[in-house]
Amino acid sequence: MGRQGSGAGGAASGAKRPRRTRRAVLFGGLGLFTVAAVVGRDELARTWWLLPGVSVPRKEGELDHAGASWTAASPANWRMADRPHDYRVDRIVVHVTQGGFQSSVEAFRDPWHRASAHYIVRQDGHIEQMVRELDVAFHAANRKMNERSIGIEHVGYVERPQDFTDAMYAASARLAADICRRHRIPVDRTHLLGHSEVPGADHTDPGPHWDWDRYLRLVREVLAAPPAAAGAAAAAPPA
């Protein structure tokens, strides 16, 4: 999130063939005008809700991850969508806040900030959700990556390895595993990447002290656990 040259990003399901999104189906293949000719004007009129930015039913404060709390980011800092129906979600972007927890929450609530992330993970393992996963958070400074990814912020500074605590790694791994399970995202360094690895990024987070081997191992361990145990772990408060 903050700058200083830094930033605000085993398979979960095997080699399953990716699903086509409603957006791809609508605009691909024959094309919009051919679709109109085939399905007719009345049928096409009913597809308006497939377009990006159209509201779908949602409840204020509804969570995607059972272990999180909710604070809403400003609507200026994210875009309404209906993922994964209009955009397939296949990436997690790992960020470091370059600031404290409360200042990061307030930044995402500030309409002039023009950035947000779906989640913030604190050093004690607390997780705050600020944007629904079905919506597009402005976290990666890359429109296509924003549309296909979920952003997880971690409270701390890239130059301070002590900020990346055991509780933070464990909570973030449970969150990432939950996301990977629900969206069928493979757990590897192609699909879980740092903000600095986003094409066009001018940020350096999560930086050299983020332990990617440890993080991916923890995510895989959560995914390998029985579903009941994994669900209980996700819902458990930090020790």
PDB file of C-alpha atoms in Angstrom:
ATOM      1  CA  MET A   1       0.000   0.000   0.000  1.00  0.00           C
ATOM      2  CA  GLY A   2       2.431   2.639   1.163  1.00  0.00           C
ATOM      3  CA  ARG A   3       5.451   3.531  -0.909  1.00  0.00           C
ATOM      4  CA  GLN A   4       9.148   3.614  -0.225  1.00  0.00           C
ATOM      5  CA  GLY A   5       9.688   1.769  -3.418  1.00  0.00           C
ATOM      6  CA  SER A   6       7.368  -0.867  -1.920  1.00  0.00           C
ATOM      7  CA  GLY A   7       3.736  -1.749  -1.968  1.00  0.00           C
ATOM      8  CA  ALA A   8       0.129  -1.572  -0.623  1.00  0.00           C
ATOM      9  CA  GLY A   9       0.220  -9.275  -3.952  1.00  0.00           C
ATOM     10  CA  GLY A  10       0.878 -28.373  -4.735  1.00  0.00           C
ATOM     11  CA  ALA A  11      -2.388 -27.651  -6.529  1.00  0.00           C
ATOM     12  CA  ALA A  12      -5.623 -26.963  -4.765  1.00  0.00           C
ATOM     13  CA  SER A  13      -7.665 -29.087  -7.113  1.00  0.00           C
ATOM     14  CA  GLY A  14      -5.409 -31.028  -9.442  1.00  0.00           C
ATOM     15  CA  ALA A  15      -5.209 -30.422 -13.165  1.00  0.00           C
ATOM     16  CA  LYS A  16      -8.807 -29.457 -13.754  1.00  0.00           C
ATOM     17  CA  ARG A  17      -9.639 -27.602 -16.899  1.00  0.00           C
ATOM     18  CA  PRO A  18     -10.384 -23.902 -16.165  1.00  0.00           C
ATOM     19  CA  ARG A  19     -14.008 -22.876 -16.368  1.00  0.00           C
ATOM     20  CA  ARG A  20     -15.055 -20.235 -18.856  1.00  0.00           C
ATOM     21  CA  THR A  21     -16.406 -17.125 -17.244  1.00  0.00           C
ATOM     22  CA  ARG A  22     -19.804 -15.683 -18.111  1.00  0.00           C
ATOM     23  CA  ARG A  23     -17.964 -12.632 -19.428  1.00  0.00           C
ATOM     24  CA  ALA A  24     -15.869 -14.814 -21.764  1.00  0.00           C
ATOM     25  CA  VAL A  25     -18.940 -16.667 -22.950  1.00  0.00           C
ATOM     26  CA  LEU A  26     -20.817 -13.440 -23.546  1.00  0.00           C
ATOM     27  CA  PHE A  27     -18.116 -11.634 -25.506  1.00  0.00           C
ATOM     28  CA  GLY A  28     -16.116 -14.509 -26.994  1.00  0.00           C
ATOM     29  CA  GLY A  29     -16.866 -16.909 -29.799  1.00  0.00           C
ATOM     30  CA  LEU A  30     -19.482 -15.489 -32.113  1.00  0.00           C
ATOM     31  CA  GLY A  31     -19.220 -11.971 -30.687  1.00  0.00           C
ATOM     32  CA  LEU A  32     -21.787  -9.643 -29.232  1.00  0.00           C
ATOM     33  CA  PHE A  33     -23.662  -8.857 -32.408  1.00  0.00           C
ATOM     34  CA  THR A  34     -23.884 -12.452 -33.521  1.00  0.00           C
ATOM     35  CA  VAL A  35     -25.144 -13.373 -30.072  1.00  0.00           C
ATOM     36  CA  ALA A  36     -27.823 -10.714 -30.440  1.00  0.00           C
ATOM     37  CA  ALA A  37     -28.904 -12.229 -33.746  1.00  0.00           C
ATOM     38  CA  VAL A  38     -28.968 -15.744 -32.323  1.00  0.00           C
ATOM     39  CA  VAL A  39     -30.655 -15.245 -28.985  1.00  0.00           C
ATOM     40  CA  GLY A  40     -32.808 -12.251 -29.896  1.00  0.00           C
ATOM     41  CA  ARG A  41     -33.177  -8.809 -28.458  1.00  0.00           C
ATOM     42  CA  ASP A  42     -35.217  -9.871 -25.420  1.00  0.00           C
ATOM     43  CA  GLU A  43     -32.727 -12.545 -24.403  1.00  0.00           C
ATOM     44  CA  LEU A  44     -29.799 -10.161 -24.856  1.00  0.00           C
ATOM     45  CA  ALA A  45     -31.533  -7.578 -22.683  1.00  0.00           C
ATOM     46  CA  ARG A  46     -31.462 -10.069 -19.829  1.00  0.00           C
ATOM     47  CA  THR A  47     -27.652 -10.374 -20.029  1.00  0.00           C
ATOM     48  CA  TRP A  48     -26.996  -6.800 -18.880  1.00  0.00           C
ATOM     49  CA  TRP A  49     -26.110  -8.034 -15.386  1.00  0.00           C
ATOM     50  CA  LEU A  50     -23.191 -10.053 -16.777  1.00  0.00           C
ATOM     51  CA  LEU A  51     -21.286  -6.877 -17.580  1.00  0.00           C
ATOM     52  CA  PRO A  52     -18.543  -5.707 -15.194  1.00  0.00           C
ATOM     53  CA  GLY A  53     -19.658  -3.196 -12.590  1.00  0.00           C
ATOM     54  CA  VAL A  54     -23.256  -4.374 -12.334  1.00  0.00           C
ATOM     55  CA  SER A  55     -24.562  -4.884  -8.818  1.00  0.00           C
ATOM     56  CA  VAL A  56     -25.434  -8.365  -7.624  1.00  0.00           C
ATOM     57  CA  PRO A  57     -27.190  -9.172  -4.340  1.00  0.00           C
ATOM     58  CA  ARG A  58     -24.880  -8.750  -1.339  1.00  0.00           C
ATOM     59  CA  LYS A  59     -25.139  -8.081   2.380  1.00  0.00           C
ATOM     60  CA  GLU A  60     -23.167  -5.393   4.188  1.00  0.00           C
ATOM     61  CA  GLY A  61     -20.605  -7.029   6.427  1.00  0.00           C
ATOM     62  CA  GLU A  62     -20.868 -10.454   4.788  1.00  0.00           C
ATOM     63  CA  LEU A  63     -17.540 -12.312   4.959  1.00  0.00           C
ATOM     64  CA  ASP A  64     -15.817 -14.634   2.499  1.00  0.00           C
ATOM     65  CA  HIS A  65     -13.363 -16.029   5.071  1.00  0.00           C
ATOM     66  CA  ALA A  66     -14.755 -17.316   8.355  1.00  0.00           C
ATOM     67  CA  GLY A  67     -11.764 -16.139  10.381  1.00  0.00           C
ATOM     68  CA  ALA A  68     -12.032 -12.472   9.365  1.00  0.00           C
ATOM     69  CA  SER A  69     -13.687  -9.331  10.692  1.00  0.00           C
ATOM     70  CA  TRP A  70     -15.290  -6.732   8.426  1.00  0.00           C
ATOM     71  CA  THR A  71     -14.592  -3.061   7.754  1.00  0.00           C
ATOM     72  CA  ALA A  72     -15.806  -1.668   4.427  1.00  0.00           C
ATOM     73  CA  ALA A  73     -13.298   0.077   2.171  1.00  0.00           C
ATOM     74  CA  SER A  74     -14.479   3.222   0.418  1.00  0.00           C
ATOM     75  CA  PRO A  75     -16.386   2.423  -2.799  1.00  0.00           C
ATOM     76  CA  ALA A  76     -13.911   4.735  -4.564  1.00  0.00           C
ATOM     77  CA  ASN A  77     -11.158   2.191  -3.882  1.00  0.00           C
ATOM     78  CA  TRP A  78     -12.712  -0.874  -5.514  1.00  0.00           C
ATOM     79  CA  ARG A  79     -15.062  -1.758  -8.380  1.00  0.00           C
ATOM     80  CA  MET A  80     -18.283  -3.702  -8.140  1.00  0.00           C
ATOM     81  CA  ALA A  81     -18.230  -7.027  -9.989  1.00  0.00           C
ATOM     82  CA  ASP A  82     -19.551 -10.586  -9.815  1.00  0.00           C
ATOM     83  CA  ARG A  83     -16.409 -12.689  -9.701  1.00  0.00           C
ATOM     84  CA  PRO A  84     -15.757 -15.434 -10.632  1.00  0.00           C
ATOM     85  CA  HIS A  85     -18.682 -15.219 -13.080  1.00  0.00           C
ATOM     86  CA  ASP A  86     -17.464 -12.132 -14.920  1.00  0.00           C
ATOM     87  CA  TYR A  87     -13.737 -12.502 -14.151  1.00  0.00           C
ATOM     88  CA  ARG A  88     -12.025 -15.752 -13.248  1.00  0.00           C
ATOM     89  CA  VAL A  89     -10.021 -15.494 -10.002  1.00  0.00           C
ATOM     90  CA  ASP A  90      -6.704 -17.354 -10.321  1.00  0.00           C
ATOM     91  CA  ARG A  91      -4.116 -15.256  -8.487  1.00  0.00           C
ATOM     92  CA  ILE A  92      -3.331 -14.126  -4.937  1.00  0.00           C
ATOM     93  CA  VAL A  93      -1.117 -11.061  -4.601  1.00  0.00           C
ATOM     94  CA  VAL A  94       0.878 -10.698  -1.377  1.00  0.00           C
ATOM     95  CA  HIS A  95       1.476  -7.149  -0.112  1.00  0.00           C
ATOM     96  CA  VAL A  96       3.126  -5.437   2.858  1.00  0.00           C
ATOM     97  CA  THR A  97       1.478  -2.278   4.181  1.00  0.00           C
ATOM     98  CA  GLN A  98       4.578  -0.164   4.982  1.00  0.00           C
ATOM     99  CA  GLY A  99       2.549   1.126   7.911  1.00  0.00           C
ATOM    100  CA  GLY A 100       0.465   0.105  10.892  1.00  0.00           C
ATOM    101  CA  PHE A 101      -2.843  -1.739  10.957  1.00  0.00           C
ATOM    102  CA  GLN A 102      -5.121   1.170  11.830  1.00  0.00           C
ATOM    103  CA  SER A 103      -3.478   3.556   9.371  1.00  0.00           C
ATOM    104  CA  SER A 104      -3.903   0.947   6.622  1.00  0.00           C
ATOM    105  CA  VAL A 105      -7.583   0.457   7.456  1.00  0.00           C
ATOM    106  CA  GLU A 106      -8.134   4.215   7.428  1.00  0.00           C
ATOM    107  CA  ALA A 107      -6.293   4.542   4.106  1.00  0.00           C
ATOM    108  CA  PHE A 108      -8.613   2.011   2.476  1.00  0.00           C
ATOM    109  CA  ARG A 109     -11.623   3.834   3.916  1.00  0.00           C
ATOM    110  CA  ASP A 110     -10.369   7.133   2.466  1.00  0.00           C
ATOM    111  CA  PRO A 111     -11.950   7.781  -0.973  1.00  0.00           C
ATOM    112  CA  TRP A 112      -8.932   9.858  -2.005  1.00  0.00           C
ATOM    113  CA  HIS A 113      -6.536   6.956  -1.440  1.00  0.00           C
ATOM    114  CA  ARG A 114      -7.672   5.204  -4.655  1.00  0.00           C
ATOM    115  CA  ALA A 115      -6.376   1.813  -3.499  1.00  0.00           C
ATOM    116  CA  SER A 116      -7.469  -1.045  -1.290  1.00  0.00           C
ATOM    117  CA  ALA A 117      -7.023  -4.775  -0.769  1.00  0.00           C
ATOM    118  CA  HIS A 118      -9.453  -7.537   0.036  1.00  0.00           C
ATOM    119  CA  TYR A 119      -7.743  -8.455   3.317  1.00  0.00           C
ATOM    120  CA  ILE A 120      -5.277  -7.098   5.882  1.00  0.00           C
ATOM    121  CA  VAL A 121      -3.428  -9.579   8.114  1.00  0.00           C
ATOM    122  CA  ARG A 122      -2.060  -8.263  11.394  1.00  0.00           C
ATOM    123  CA  GLN A 123       1.045  -9.516  13.236  1.00  0.00           C
ATOM    124  CA  ASP A 124      -1.104 -11.207  15.905  1.00  0.00           C
ATOM    125  CA  GLY A 125      -2.963 -13.175  13.208  1.00  0.00           C
ATOM    126  CA  HIS A 126      -6.095 -11.001  13.084  1.00  0.00           C
ATOM    127  CA  ILE A 127      -7.621 -10.741   9.591  1.00  0.00           C
ATOM    128  CA  GLU A 128      -9.689  -7.772   8.445  1.00  0.00           C
ATOM    129  CA  GLN A 129     -11.713  -8.077   5.238  1.00  0.00           C
ATOM    130  CA  MET A 130     -12.379  -4.754   3.506  1.00  0.00           C
ATOM    131  CA  VAL A 131     -13.526  -5.726  -0.001  1.00  0.00           C
ATOM    132  CA  ARG A 132     -15.646  -8.716  -0.983  1.00  0.00           C
ATOM    133  CA  GLU A 133     -13.892 -11.298  -3.127  1.00  0.00           C
ATOM    134  CA  LEU A 134     -16.556 -10.961  -5.807  1.00  0.00           C
ATOM    135  CA  ASP A 135     -15.474  -7.313  -6.270  1.00  0.00           C
ATOM    136  CA  VAL A 136     -12.302  -5.902  -7.823  1.00  0.00           C
ATOM    137  CA  ALA A 137      -9.992  -4.224  -5.286  1.00  0.00           C
ATOM    138  CA  PHE A 138      -7.479  -1.676  -6.587  1.00  0.00           C
ATOM    139  CA  HIS A 139      -4.395  -3.286  -5.061  1.00  0.00           C
ATOM    140  CA  ALA A 140      -1.949  -4.272  -7.793  1.00  0.00           C
ATOM    141  CA  ALA A 141      -1.759  -1.105  -9.956  1.00  0.00           C
ATOM    142  CA  ASN A 142      -2.540  -3.341 -12.927  1.00  0.00           C
ATOM    143  CA  ARG A 143      -6.136  -3.584 -14.130  1.00  0.00           C
ATOM    144  CA  LYS A 144      -5.943  -7.124 -15.493  1.00  0.00           C
ATOM    145  CA  MET A 145      -4.216  -8.392 -12.351  1.00  0.00           C
ATOM    146  CA  ASN A 146      -6.766  -6.640 -10.156  1.00  0.00           C
ATOM    147  CA  GLU A 147      -9.581  -8.314 -12.063  1.00  0.00           C
ATOM    148  CA  ARG A 148      -8.128 -11.804 -11.726  1.00  0.00           C
ATOM    149  CA  SER A 149      -6.667 -11.650  -8.212  1.00  0.00           C
ATOM    150  CA  ILE A 150      -7.301 -11.282  -4.496  1.00  0.00           C
ATOM    151  CA  GLY A 151      -5.010  -8.933  -2.585  1.00  0.00           C
ATOM    152  CA  ILE A 152      -3.735  -9.765   0.910  1.00  0.00           C
ATOM    153  CA  GLU A 153      -1.938  -7.011   2.838  1.00  0.00           C
ATOM    154  CA  HIS A 154       0.388  -7.865   5.726  1.00  0.00           C
ATOM    155  CA  VAL A 155       1.016  -5.248   8.396  1.00  0.00           C
ATOM    156  CA  GLY A 156       4.664  -4.280   8.619  1.00  0.00           C
ATOM    157  CA  TYR A 157       7.672  -2.995   6.734  1.00  0.00           C
ATOM    158  CA  VAL A 158       9.613  -4.826   4.041  1.00  0.00           C
ATOM    159  CA  GLU A 159      12.950  -4.015   5.695  1.00  0.00           C
ATOM    160  CA  ARG A 160      11.903  -5.492   9.099  1.00  0.00           C
ATOM    161  CA  PRO A 161      11.851  -9.314   9.088  1.00  0.00           C
ATOM    162  CA  GLN A 162      10.598  -9.314  12.687  1.00  0.00           C
ATOM    163  CA  ASP A 163       7.269  -7.936  11.425  1.00  0.00           C
ATOM    164  CA  PHE A 164       6.503 -11.254   9.707  1.00  0.00           C
ATOM    165  CA  THR A 165       5.484 -13.223  12.792  1.00  0.00           C
ATOM    166  CA  ASP A 166       4.562 -16.878  13.183  1.00  0.00           C
ATOM    167  CA  ALA A 167       0.956 -15.843  13.861  1.00  0.00           C
ATOM    168  CA  MET A 168       0.870 -13.735  10.698  1.00  0.00           C
ATOM    169  CA  TYR A 169       2.240 -16.532   8.511  1.00  0.00           C
ATOM    170  CA  ALA A 170      -0.198 -19.046   9.991  1.00  0.00           C
ATOM    171  CA  ALA A 171      -3.260 -16.808   9.632  1.00  0.00           C
ATOM    172  CA  SER A 172      -2.349 -15.687   6.126  1.00  0.00           C
ATOM    173  CA  ALA A 173      -1.709 -19.302   5.085  1.00  0.00           C
ATOM    174  CA  ARG A 174      -5.161 -20.333   6.363  1.00  0.00           C
ATOM    175  CA  LEU A 175      -6.694 -17.438   4.454  1.00  0.00           C
ATOM    176  CA  ALA A 176      -4.779 -18.195   1.258  1.00  0.00           C
ATOM    177  CA  ALA A 177      -5.651 -21.891   1.483  1.00  0.00           C
ATOM    178  CA  ASP A 178      -9.326 -21.013   1.890  1.00  0.00           C
ATOM    179  CA  ILE A 179      -9.150 -18.750  -1.171  1.00  0.00           C
ATOM    180  CA  CYS A 180      -7.286 -21.392  -3.196  1.00  0.00           C
ATOM    181  CA  ARG A 181      -9.820 -24.067  -2.257  1.00  0.00           C
ATOM    182  CA  ARG A 182     -12.851 -21.983  -3.145  1.00  0.00           C
ATOM    183  CA  HIS A 183     -11.436 -20.573  -6.391  1.00  0.00           C
ATOM    184  CA  ARG A 184      -9.436 -23.705  -7.343  1.00  0.00           C
ATOM    185  CA  ILE A 185      -6.133 -21.814  -7.465  1.00  0.00           C
ATOM    186  CA  PRO A 186      -2.919 -23.898  -7.673  1.00  0.00           C
ATOM    187  CA  VAL A 187      -0.490 -23.276  -4.820  1.00  0.00           C
ATOM    188  CA  ASP A 188       2.686 -22.263  -6.602  1.00  0.00           C
ATOM    189  CA  ARG A 189       4.745 -19.162  -7.291  1.00  0.00           C
ATOM    190  CA  THR A 190       2.916 -18.479 -10.534  1.00  0.00           C
ATOM    191  CA  HIS A 191      -0.457 -18.166  -8.844  1.00  0.00           C
ATOM    192  CA  LEU A 192       0.712 -16.766  -5.487  1.00  0.00           C
ATOM    193  CA  LEU A 193       2.945 -13.805  -6.203  1.00  0.00           C
ATOM    194  CA  GLY A 194       4.284 -10.658  -4.632  1.00  0.00           C
ATOM    195  CA  HIS A 195       3.211  -7.139  -5.531  1.00  0.00           C
ATOM    196  CA  SER A 196       6.708  -6.545  -6.912  1.00  0.00           C
ATOM    197  CA  GLU A 197       6.131  -9.361  -9.428  1.00  0.00           C
ATOM    198  CA  VAL A 198       3.009  -7.834 -10.959  1.00  0.00           C
ATOM    199  CA  PRO A 199       3.750  -6.642 -14.513  1.00  0.00           C
ATOM    200  CA  GLY A 200       4.464  -2.913 -14.487  1.00  0.00           C
ATOM    201  CA  ALA A 201       4.791  -2.772 -10.690  1.00  0.00           C
ATOM    202  CA  ASP A 202       6.984  -0.068  -9.143  1.00  0.00           C
ATOM    203  CA  HIS A 203       6.734  -1.574  -5.646  1.00  0.00           C
ATOM    204  CA  THR A 204       9.126  -3.920  -3.838  1.00  0.00           C
ATOM    205  CA  ASP A 205       6.813  -5.692  -1.380  1.00  0.00           C
ATOM    206  CA  PRO A 206       6.701  -8.196   0.147  1.00  0.00           C
ATOM    207  CA  GLY A 207      10.498  -7.837  -0.063  1.00  0.00           C
ATOM    208  CA  PRO A 208      13.438 -10.174   0.561  1.00  0.00           C
ATOM    209  CA  HIS A 209      12.443 -11.117   4.111  1.00  0.00           C
ATOM    210  CA  TRP A 210       9.130 -12.695   3.132  1.00  0.00           C
ATOM    211  CA  ASP A 211       9.696 -16.475   3.314  1.00  0.00           C
ATOM    212  CA  TRP A 212       7.941 -17.833   0.240  1.00  0.00           C
ATOM    213  CA  ASP A 213       9.010 -21.461   0.837  1.00  0.00           C
ATOM    214  CA  ARG A 214       7.547 -21.357   4.335  1.00  0.00           C
ATOM    215  CA  TYR A 215       4.389 -19.619   3.191  1.00  0.00           C
ATOM    216  CA  LEU A 216       3.587 -22.054   0.380  1.00  0.00           C
ATOM    217  CA  ARG A 217       4.374 -25.016   2.648  1.00  0.00           C
ATOM    218  CA  LEU A 218       1.918 -23.728   5.242  1.00  0.00           C
ATOM    219  CA  VAL A 219      -0.778 -23.150   2.609  1.00  0.00           C
ATOM    220  CA  ARG A 220      -0.337 -26.694   1.298  1.00  0.00           C
ATOM    221  CA  GLU A 221      -0.491 -28.124   4.809  1.00  0.00           C
ATOM    222  CA  VAL A 222      -3.832 -26.417   5.416  1.00  0.00           C
ATOM    223  CA  LEU A 223      -5.173 -27.718   2.114  1.00  0.00           C
ATOM    224  CA  ALA A 224      -3.976 -31.245   2.931  1.00  0.00           C
ATOM    225  CA  ALA A 225      -5.786 -31.254   6.286  1.00  0.00           C
ATOM    226  CA  PRO A 226      -9.289 -32.775   6.532  1.00  0.00           C
ATOM    227  CA  PRO A 227     -11.933 -30.179   5.598  1.00  0.00           C
ATOM    228  CA  ALA A 228     -13.411 -30.080   9.116  1.00  0.00           C
ATOM    229  CA  ALA A 229     -10.001 -29.454  10.684  1.00  0.00           C
ATOM    230  CA  ALA A 230      -9.137 -26.804   8.095  1.00  0.00           C
ATOM    231  CA  GLY A 231     -12.462 -25.057   8.640  1.00  0.00           C
ATOM    232  CA  ALA A 232     -12.023 -25.063  12.403  1.00  0.00           C
ATOM    233  CA  ALA A 233      -8.530 -23.649  12.040  1.00  0.00           C
ATOM    234  CA  ALA A 234      -9.749 -20.865   9.775  1.00  0.00           C
ATOM    235  CA  ALA A 235     -12.444 -19.865  12.238  1.00  0.00           C
ATOM    236  CA  ALA A 236     -10.210 -20.022  15.301  1.00  0.00           C
ATOM    237  CA  PRO A 237      -8.983 -16.736  16.777  1.00  0.00           C
ATOM    238  CA  PRO A 238      -5.218 -16.236  16.968  1.00  0.00           C
ATOM    239  CA  ALA A 239      -3.515 -17.643  20.045  1.00  0.00           C
TER     240      ALA A 239
END
